[in-house]
Each structure stands twice: as structure tokens, then as C-alpha cells.
Amino acid sequence: QVQLVESGGGLVQAGGSLRLSCAASGRTFSTYTMGWFRQAPGKEREFVSAISWSGGNTYYADSVKGRFTISRDNAKNTVYLQMNSLKPEDTANYFCGATTRNIYYYIKRGASYDYWGQGAQVTVSS
């Protein structure tokens, strides 16, 4: 069992930065691929980024590539999402998830995730 808790959301102006954190409980955190998804009002949850268990492989949606950076610290059971050059269209509730999958085809699909956090709201004003 893995419990996930996101933090670091908030209100920021366009062009600004935020860093989301996702703290995990459980001794098996380092065995999971971790992902970030987001959901805006009236829209489906979409893939943002993911990182392999070792941190050696990272994946990004085209919409955030070059602006967002995912990282993890297995000693602290935490995964991070550094978000720079934020745009109003980045406004959403951001969720972290844990999956045992390690192939991108599955990693970018929310249905592949076994555990989810409660979400952190990110609002970018224009």
C-alpha cells in the first residue's frame, strides 16, 4: 500500500514558477514509476510527466516539454515537479500517481496507476 500526498500548489502569474512535491508512504516507493497528471474543469485527466523508479528515465507531454522538470529522491520518498514559464492553460488540479508499469505506452495512461494523491490546485493568472 502506498499513500501519496501532494503539496506546493498555489496561485502564480503567467511566466512564474512553482514546484510540486508528492510525498509517499511505504517502503516500496523506490520500486514504482511515478507520474504527474492534471485535470482542468470540464476536461479529462491528462498525462504531464513521469519518472522511472531509478530516475534514469523521464517522460513529458509535449505541452510541458522544456518548461517542466520531474525528479525524485528515493531516500525521502518524494517526487517533484518543477514548473517554469507557467501559462494560464497550465491551470488545473495536479495529481501524482504510482504505477508498476515501466513502458511509456502504459505510463502515460491514468488507468495504469495503482495509487493516487488527492491533488494540488495550480492556478496561473494572465
PDB file of C-alpha atoms in Angstrom:
ATOM      1  CA  GLN A   1       0.000   0.000   0.000  1.00  0.00           C
ATOM      2  CA  VAL A   2       1.283   3.451  -0.955  1.00  0.00           C
ATOM      3  CA  GLN A   3      -0.241   6.725   0.191  1.00  0.00           C
ATOM      4  CA  LEU A   4       0.559   9.887  -1.746  1.00  0.00           C
ATOM      5  CA  VAL A   5       0.222  13.486  -0.602  1.00  0.00           C
ATOM      6  CA  GLU A   6       0.805  16.423  -2.948  1.00  0.00           C
ATOM      7  CA  SER A   7       1.849  19.901  -1.866  1.00  0.00           C
ATOM      8  CA  GLY A   8       3.177  23.106  -3.389  1.00  0.00           C
ATOM      9  CA  GLY A   9       0.224  24.224  -5.456  1.00  0.00           C
ATOM     10  CA  GLY A  10      -0.982  27.804  -5.491  1.00  0.00           C
ATOM     11  CA  LEU A  11      -1.674  30.935  -7.489  1.00  0.00           C
ATOM     12  CA  VAL A  12       1.045  32.348  -9.728  1.00  0.00           C
ATOM     13  CA  GLN A  13       1.227  34.862 -12.543  1.00  0.00           C
ATOM     14  CA  ALA A  14       1.949  33.781 -16.087  1.00  0.00           C
ATOM     15  CA  GLY A  15       5.674  33.296 -16.573  1.00  0.00           C
ATOM     16  CA  GLY A  16       6.179  32.342 -12.947  1.00  0.00           C
ATOM     17  CA  SER A  17       7.283  29.086 -11.345  1.00  0.00           C
ATOM     18  CA  LEU A  18       6.012  26.550  -8.843  1.00  0.00           C
ATOM     19  CA  ARG A  19       7.373  23.294  -7.509  1.00  0.00           C
ATOM     20  CA  LEU A  20       5.013  20.492  -6.640  1.00  0.00           C
ATOM     21  CA  SER A  21       6.011  17.753  -4.241  1.00  0.00           C
ATOM     22  CA  CYS A  22       4.472  14.335  -3.770  1.00  0.00           C
ATOM     23  CA  ALA A  23       5.387  12.567  -0.554  1.00  0.00           C
ATOM     24  CA  ALA A  24       4.832   8.826  -0.412  1.00  0.00           C
ATOM     25  CA  SER A  25       4.443   6.461   2.491  1.00  0.00           C
ATOM     26  CA  GLY A  26       5.522   2.855   2.301  1.00  0.00           C
ATOM     27  CA  ARG A  27       8.822   1.092   1.978  1.00  0.00           C
ATOM     28  CA  THR A  28       8.331   0.205  -1.695  1.00  0.00           C
ATOM     29  CA  PHE A  29       8.307   3.744  -3.113  1.00  0.00           C
ATOM     30  CA  SER A  30      11.585   3.222  -4.935  1.00  0.00           C
ATOM     31  CA  THR A  31      10.116   0.350  -6.947  1.00  0.00           C
ATOM     32  CA  TYR A  32       7.355   2.462  -8.542  1.00  0.00           C
ATOM     33  CA  THR A  33       7.316   4.609 -11.630  1.00  0.00           C
ATOM     34  CA  MET A  34       5.859   7.937 -10.533  1.00  0.00           C
ATOM     35  CA  GLY A  35       3.724  10.165 -12.697  1.00  0.00           C
ATOM     36  CA  TRP A  36       2.067  13.557 -12.685  1.00  0.00           C
ATOM     37  CA  PHE A  37      -1.313  14.131 -14.305  1.00  0.00           C
ATOM     38  CA  ARG A  38      -3.554  17.170 -14.347  1.00  0.00           C
ATOM     39  CA  GLN A  39      -7.243  17.828 -14.754  1.00  0.00           C
ATOM     40  CA  ALA A  40      -8.808  21.146 -15.635  1.00  0.00           C
ATOM     41  CA  PRO A  41     -12.522  21.842 -15.064  1.00  0.00           C
ATOM     42  CA  GLY A  42     -14.636  20.144 -17.694  1.00  0.00           C
ATOM     43  CA  LYS A  43     -11.688  18.260 -19.136  1.00  0.00           C
ATOM     44  CA  GLU A  44     -10.322  14.755 -18.802  1.00  0.00           C
ATOM     45  CA  ARG A  45      -7.273  13.968 -16.710  1.00  0.00           C
ATOM     46  CA  GLU A  46      -4.169  14.248 -18.875  1.00  0.00           C
ATOM     47  CA  PHE A  47      -0.615  12.990 -18.590  1.00  0.00           C
ATOM     48  CA  VAL A  48       2.020  15.584 -17.703  1.00  0.00           C
ATOM     49  CA  SER A  49       5.221  13.779 -16.794  1.00  0.00           C
ATOM     50  CA  ALA A  50       6.650  10.582 -15.311  1.00  0.00           C
ATOM     51  CA  ILE A  51       9.915   9.235 -13.945  1.00  0.00           C
ATOM     52  CA  SER A  52      11.208   5.688 -13.677  1.00  0.00           C
ATOM     53  CA  TRP A  53      11.983   4.067 -10.349  1.00  0.00           C
ATOM     54  CA  SER A  54      15.683   4.891 -10.619  1.00  0.00           C
ATOM     55  CA  GLY A  55      15.174   8.370 -12.035  1.00  0.00           C
ATOM     56  CA  GLY A  56      17.079   7.355 -15.113  1.00  0.00           C
ATOM     57  CA  ASN A  57      14.165   7.786 -17.491  1.00  0.00           C
ATOM     58  CA  THR A  58      11.854  10.769 -17.649  1.00  0.00           C
ATOM     59  CA  TYR A  59       8.840  11.420 -19.853  1.00  0.00           C
ATOM     60  CA  TYR A  60       6.952  14.602 -20.684  1.00  0.00           C
ATOM     61  CA  ALA A  61       3.847  15.633 -22.532  1.00  0.00           C
ATOM     62  CA  ASP A  62       4.623  17.851 -25.499  1.00  0.00           C
ATOM     63  CA  SER A  63       2.702  20.712 -23.892  1.00  0.00           C
ATOM     64  CA  VAL A  64       5.156  20.936 -20.959  1.00  0.00           C
ATOM     65  CA  LYS A  65       8.416  19.760 -22.511  1.00  0.00           C
ATOM     66  CA  GLY A  66      11.182  22.291 -21.910  1.00  0.00           C
ATOM     67  CA  ARG A  67       9.237  24.035 -19.138  1.00  0.00           C
ATOM     68  CA  PHE A  68       8.618  21.302 -16.542  1.00  0.00           C
ATOM     69  CA  THR A  69      11.179  19.033 -14.887  1.00  0.00           C
ATOM     70  CA  ILE A  70      10.383  15.895 -12.928  1.00  0.00           C
ATOM     71  CA  SER A  71      12.753  14.435 -10.354  1.00  0.00           C
ATOM     72  CA  ARG A  72      12.665  12.083  -7.387  1.00  0.00           C
ATOM     73  CA  ASP A  73      14.516  11.480  -4.150  1.00  0.00           C
ATOM     74  CA  ASN A  74      14.050   7.863  -3.131  1.00  0.00           C
ATOM     75  CA  ALA A  75      15.732   8.470   0.219  1.00  0.00           C
ATOM     76  CA  LYS A  76      12.957  10.972   1.014  1.00  0.00           C
ATOM     77  CA  ASN A  77      10.162   9.022  -0.722  1.00  0.00           C
ATOM     78  CA  THR A  78       9.331  12.151  -2.691  1.00  0.00           C
ATOM     79  CA  VAL A  79       8.822  13.066  -6.324  1.00  0.00           C
ATOM     80  CA  TYR A  80       8.927  16.661  -7.544  1.00  0.00           C
ATOM     81  CA  LEU A  81       7.589  18.614 -10.490  1.00  0.00           C
ATOM     82  CA  GLN A  82       9.377  21.885 -11.140  1.00  0.00           C
ATOM     83  CA  MET A  83       7.159  24.056 -13.318  1.00  0.00           C
ATOM     84  CA  ASN A  84       8.670  27.086 -15.021  1.00  0.00           C
ATOM     85  CA  SER A  85       7.312  29.589 -17.565  1.00  0.00           C
ATOM     86  CA  LEU A  86       3.797  28.777 -16.455  1.00  0.00           C
ATOM     87  CA  LYS A  87       0.904  29.616 -18.735  1.00  0.00           C
ATOM     88  CA  PRO A  88      -2.795  30.155 -17.975  1.00  0.00           C
ATOM     89  CA  GLU A  89      -3.521  26.879 -19.790  1.00  0.00           C
ATOM     90  CA  ASP A  90      -1.466  25.061 -17.126  1.00  0.00           C
ATOM     91  CA  THR A  91      -4.218  25.842 -14.632  1.00  0.00           C
ATOM     92  CA  ALA A  92      -5.516  22.523 -13.284  1.00  0.00           C
ATOM     93  CA  ASN A  93      -5.619  20.179 -10.347  1.00  0.00           C
ATOM     94  CA  TYR A  94      -2.352  18.221 -10.399  1.00  0.00           C
ATOM     95  CA  PHE A  95      -2.243  14.622  -9.206  1.00  0.00           C
ATOM     96  CA  CYS A  96       0.682  12.331  -8.602  1.00  0.00           C
ATOM     97  CA  GLY A  97       0.348   8.619  -9.112  1.00  0.00           C
ATOM     98  CA  ALA A  98       2.337   5.428  -8.658  1.00  0.00           C
ATOM     99  CA  THR A  99       2.480   2.559 -11.110  1.00  0.00           C
ATOM    100  CA  THR A 100       4.455  -0.640 -11.505  1.00  0.00           C
ATOM    101  CA  ARG A 101       4.473  -0.137 -15.273  1.00  0.00           C
ATOM    102  CA  ASN A 102       7.727   0.877 -16.949  1.00  0.00           C
ATOM    103  CA  ILE A 103       6.742   1.156 -20.602  1.00  0.00           C
ATOM    104  CA  TYR A 104       5.736   4.586 -21.877  1.00  0.00           C
ATOM    105  CA  TYR A 105       2.649   3.267 -23.645  1.00  0.00           C
ATOM    106  CA  TYR A 106       1.239   2.371 -20.213  1.00  0.00           C
ATOM    107  CA  ILE A 107       2.927   5.093 -18.155  1.00  0.00           C
ATOM    108  CA  LYS A 108       1.051   7.877 -19.979  1.00  0.00           C
ATOM    109  CA  ARG A 109      -2.309   6.264 -19.252  1.00  0.00           C
ATOM    110  CA  GLY A 110      -4.027   7.042 -15.981  1.00  0.00           C
ATOM    111  CA  ALA A 111      -5.657   3.617 -15.876  1.00  0.00           C
ATOM    112  CA  SER A 112      -2.192   2.095 -15.361  1.00  0.00           C
ATOM    113  CA  TYR A 113      -1.739   3.738 -11.962  1.00  0.00           C
ATOM    114  CA  ASP A 114      -2.368   1.856  -8.746  1.00  0.00           C
ATOM    115  CA  TYR A 115      -2.285   4.770  -6.303  1.00  0.00           C
ATOM    116  CA  TRP A 116      -3.198   8.479  -6.483  1.00  0.00           C
ATOM    117  CA  GLY A 117      -2.803  11.506  -4.312  1.00  0.00           C
ATOM    118  CA  GLN A 118      -5.637  13.910  -3.524  1.00  0.00           C
ATOM    119  CA  GLY A 119      -4.392  16.603  -5.884  1.00  0.00           C
ATOM    120  CA  ALA A 120      -2.877  20.082  -5.672  1.00  0.00           C
ATOM    121  CA  GLN A 121      -4.505  23.066  -7.353  1.00  0.00           C
ATOM    122  CA  VAL A 122      -2.345  25.189  -9.621  1.00  0.00           C
ATOM    123  CA  THR A 123      -3.818  28.448 -10.905  1.00  0.00           C
ATOM    124  CA  VAL A 124      -1.936  30.624 -13.387  1.00  0.00           C
ATOM    125  CA  SER A 125      -3.276  34.118 -13.905  1.00  0.00           C
ATOM    126  CA  SER A 126      -2.756  36.046 -17.140  1.00  0.00           C
TER     127      SER A 126
END
